[in-house]
PDB file of C-alpha atoms in Angstrom:
ATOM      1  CA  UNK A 241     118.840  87.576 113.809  1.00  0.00           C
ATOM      2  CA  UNK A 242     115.939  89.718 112.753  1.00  0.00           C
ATOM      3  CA  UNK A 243     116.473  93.169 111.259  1.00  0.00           C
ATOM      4  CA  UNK A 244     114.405  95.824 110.308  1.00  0.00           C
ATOM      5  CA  UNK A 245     114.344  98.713 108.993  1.00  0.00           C
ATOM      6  CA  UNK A 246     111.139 101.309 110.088  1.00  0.00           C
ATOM      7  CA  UNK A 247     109.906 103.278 107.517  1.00  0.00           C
ATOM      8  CA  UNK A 248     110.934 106.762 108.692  1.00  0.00           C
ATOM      9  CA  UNK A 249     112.875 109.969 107.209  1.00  0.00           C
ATOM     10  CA  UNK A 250     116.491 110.011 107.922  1.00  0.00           C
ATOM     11  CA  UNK A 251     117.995 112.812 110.564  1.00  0.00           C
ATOM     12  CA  UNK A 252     121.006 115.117 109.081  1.00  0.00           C
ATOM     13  CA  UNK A 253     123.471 115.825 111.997  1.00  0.00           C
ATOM     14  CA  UNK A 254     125.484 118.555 110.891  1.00  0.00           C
ATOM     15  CA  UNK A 255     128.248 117.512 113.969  1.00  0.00           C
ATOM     16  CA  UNK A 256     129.022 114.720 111.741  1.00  0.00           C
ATOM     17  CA  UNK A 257     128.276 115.012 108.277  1.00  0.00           C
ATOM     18  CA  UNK A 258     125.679 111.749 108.005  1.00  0.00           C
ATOM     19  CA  UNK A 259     122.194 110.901 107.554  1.00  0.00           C
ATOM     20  CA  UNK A 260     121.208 108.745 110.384  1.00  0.00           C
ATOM     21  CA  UNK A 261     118.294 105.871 110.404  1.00  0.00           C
ATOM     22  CA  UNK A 262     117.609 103.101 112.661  1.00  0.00           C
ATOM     23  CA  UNK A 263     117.123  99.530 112.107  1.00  0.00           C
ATOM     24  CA  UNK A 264     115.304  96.495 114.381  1.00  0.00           C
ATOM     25  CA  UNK A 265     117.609  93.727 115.400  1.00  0.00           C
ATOM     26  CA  UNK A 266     115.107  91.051 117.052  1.00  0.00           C
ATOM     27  CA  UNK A 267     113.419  93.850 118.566  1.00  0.00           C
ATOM     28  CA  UNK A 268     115.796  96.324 119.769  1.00  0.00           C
ATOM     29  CA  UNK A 269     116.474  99.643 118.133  1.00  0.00           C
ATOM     30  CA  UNK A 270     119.815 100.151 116.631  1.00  0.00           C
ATOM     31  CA  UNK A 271     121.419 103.760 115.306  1.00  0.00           C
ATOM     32  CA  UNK A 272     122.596 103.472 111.903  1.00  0.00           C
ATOM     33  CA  UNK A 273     124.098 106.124 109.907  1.00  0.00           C
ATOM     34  CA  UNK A 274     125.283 107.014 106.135  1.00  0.00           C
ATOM     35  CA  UNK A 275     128.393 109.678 105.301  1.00  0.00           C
ATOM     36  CA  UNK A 276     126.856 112.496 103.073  1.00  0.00           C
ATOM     37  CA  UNK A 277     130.630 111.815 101.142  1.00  0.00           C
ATOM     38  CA  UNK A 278     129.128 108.456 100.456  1.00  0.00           C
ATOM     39  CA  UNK A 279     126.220 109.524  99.658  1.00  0.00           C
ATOM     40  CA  UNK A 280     127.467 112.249  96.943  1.00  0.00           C
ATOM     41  CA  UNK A 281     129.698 109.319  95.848  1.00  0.00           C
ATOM     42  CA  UNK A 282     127.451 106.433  95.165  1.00  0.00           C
ATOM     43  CA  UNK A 283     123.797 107.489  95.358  1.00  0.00           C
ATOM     44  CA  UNK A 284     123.895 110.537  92.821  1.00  0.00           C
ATOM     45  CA  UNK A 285     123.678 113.585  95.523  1.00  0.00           C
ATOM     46  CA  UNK A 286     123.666 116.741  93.365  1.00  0.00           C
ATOM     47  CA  UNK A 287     124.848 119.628  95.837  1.00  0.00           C
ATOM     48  CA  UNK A 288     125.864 119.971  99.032  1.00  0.00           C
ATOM     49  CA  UNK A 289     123.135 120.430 101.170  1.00  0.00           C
ATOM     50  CA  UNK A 290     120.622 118.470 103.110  1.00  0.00           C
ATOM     51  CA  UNK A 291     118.109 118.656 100.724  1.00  0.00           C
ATOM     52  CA  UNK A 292     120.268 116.703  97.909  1.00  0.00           C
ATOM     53  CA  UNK A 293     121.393 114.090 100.769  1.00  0.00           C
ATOM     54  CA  UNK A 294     118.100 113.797 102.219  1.00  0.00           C
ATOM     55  CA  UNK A 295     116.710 112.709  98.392  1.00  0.00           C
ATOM     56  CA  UNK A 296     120.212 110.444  97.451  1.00  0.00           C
ATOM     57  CA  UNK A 297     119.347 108.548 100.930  1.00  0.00           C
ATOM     58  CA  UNK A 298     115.737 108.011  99.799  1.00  0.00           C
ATOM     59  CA  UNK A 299     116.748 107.162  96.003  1.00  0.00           C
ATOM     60  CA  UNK A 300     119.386 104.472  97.355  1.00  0.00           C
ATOM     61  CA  UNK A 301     117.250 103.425 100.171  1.00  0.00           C
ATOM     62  CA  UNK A 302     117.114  99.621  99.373  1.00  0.00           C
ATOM     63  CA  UNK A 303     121.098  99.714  98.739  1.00  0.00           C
ATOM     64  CA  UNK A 304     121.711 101.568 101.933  1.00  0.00           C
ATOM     65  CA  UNK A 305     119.646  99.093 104.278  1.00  0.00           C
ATOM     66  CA  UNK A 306     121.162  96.598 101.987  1.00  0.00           C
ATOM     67  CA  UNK A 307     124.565  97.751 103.108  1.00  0.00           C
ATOM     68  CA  UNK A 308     123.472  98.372 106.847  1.00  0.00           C
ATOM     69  CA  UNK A 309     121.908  94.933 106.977  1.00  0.00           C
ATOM     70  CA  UNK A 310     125.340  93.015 106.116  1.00  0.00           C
ATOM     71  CA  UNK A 311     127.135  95.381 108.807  1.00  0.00           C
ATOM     72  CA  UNK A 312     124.477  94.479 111.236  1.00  0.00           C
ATOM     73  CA  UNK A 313     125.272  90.946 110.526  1.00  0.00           C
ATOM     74  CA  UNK A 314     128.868  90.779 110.850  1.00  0.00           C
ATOM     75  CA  UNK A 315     128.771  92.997 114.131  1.00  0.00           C
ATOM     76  CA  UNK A 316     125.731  91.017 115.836  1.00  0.00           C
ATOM     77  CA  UNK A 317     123.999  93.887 116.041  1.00  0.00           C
ATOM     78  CA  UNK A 318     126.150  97.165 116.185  1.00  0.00           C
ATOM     79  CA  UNK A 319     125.608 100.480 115.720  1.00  0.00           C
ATOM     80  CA  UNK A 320     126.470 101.006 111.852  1.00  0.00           C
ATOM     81  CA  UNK A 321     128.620 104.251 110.526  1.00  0.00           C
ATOM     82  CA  UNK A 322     128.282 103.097 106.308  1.00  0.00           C
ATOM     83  CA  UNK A 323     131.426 105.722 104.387  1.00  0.00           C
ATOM     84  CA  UNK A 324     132.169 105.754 100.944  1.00  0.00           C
ATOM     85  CA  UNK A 325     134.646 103.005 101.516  1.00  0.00           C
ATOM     86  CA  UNK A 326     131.658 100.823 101.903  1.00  0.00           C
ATOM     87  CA  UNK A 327     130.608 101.022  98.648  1.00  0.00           C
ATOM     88  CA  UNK A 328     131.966  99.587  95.354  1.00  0.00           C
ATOM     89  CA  UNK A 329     133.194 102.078  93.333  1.00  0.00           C
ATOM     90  CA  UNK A 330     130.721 104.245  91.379  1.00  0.00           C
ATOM     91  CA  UNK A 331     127.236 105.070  91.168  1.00  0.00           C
ATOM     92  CA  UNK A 332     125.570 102.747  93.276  1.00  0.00           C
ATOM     93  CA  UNK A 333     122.844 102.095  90.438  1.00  0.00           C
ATOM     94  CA  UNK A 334     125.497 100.813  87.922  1.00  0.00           C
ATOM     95  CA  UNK A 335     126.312  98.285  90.387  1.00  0.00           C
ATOM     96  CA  UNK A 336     122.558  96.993  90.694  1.00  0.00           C
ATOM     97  CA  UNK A 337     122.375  96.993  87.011  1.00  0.00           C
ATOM     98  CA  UNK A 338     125.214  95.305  85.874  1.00  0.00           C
ATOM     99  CA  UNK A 339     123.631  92.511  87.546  1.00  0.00           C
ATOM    100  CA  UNK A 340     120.665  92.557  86.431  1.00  0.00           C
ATOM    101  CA  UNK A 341     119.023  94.344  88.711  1.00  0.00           C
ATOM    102  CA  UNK A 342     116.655  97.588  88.194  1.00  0.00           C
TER     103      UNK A 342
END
């Protein structure tokens, strides 16, 4: 399975509180979203507005595709709606440093 993730800006919907993106699965274009609540949760959102979300999504990019890639995976291919319960608990960058990552 090939996935992909286009470099684009993510879309707020306001219906339903997410950021969404798309990713490439061997060539097809897939809807993918993110819950601002995870966002605020793991990726360091300060305020509640699009502004803040729109920056925490592009902050945690890598960890977000990261995320959306594995759900891709396990679904062969299915839309993907990533929530907070997705997420270890914490900052998302405490995770990637306590192993070893940046």
């Amino acid at each position: 399975m090939q996935i992909e993730f286009p470099v684009s800006e993510p879309v707020y919907s306001g219906r339903t509180l997410t950021l969404q993106f798309s990713a490439r699965v061997d060539g097809r274009s897939v809807p993918c979203a993110i819950s601002v609540e995870a966002l605020e949760d793991h990726f360091g959102a300060e305020g509640c507005d699009q502004r803040a979300w729109e920056h925490a999504f592009v902050s945690g990019r890598t960890a977000i595709e990261a995320a959306a890639r594995q759900h891709l995976v396990l679904t062969n291919g299915s839309p993907v709606l990533l929530k907070s319960g997705h997420f270890p608990p914490g900052p998302a960058d405490a995770h990637t440093e306590s192993r070893g990552g940046h």
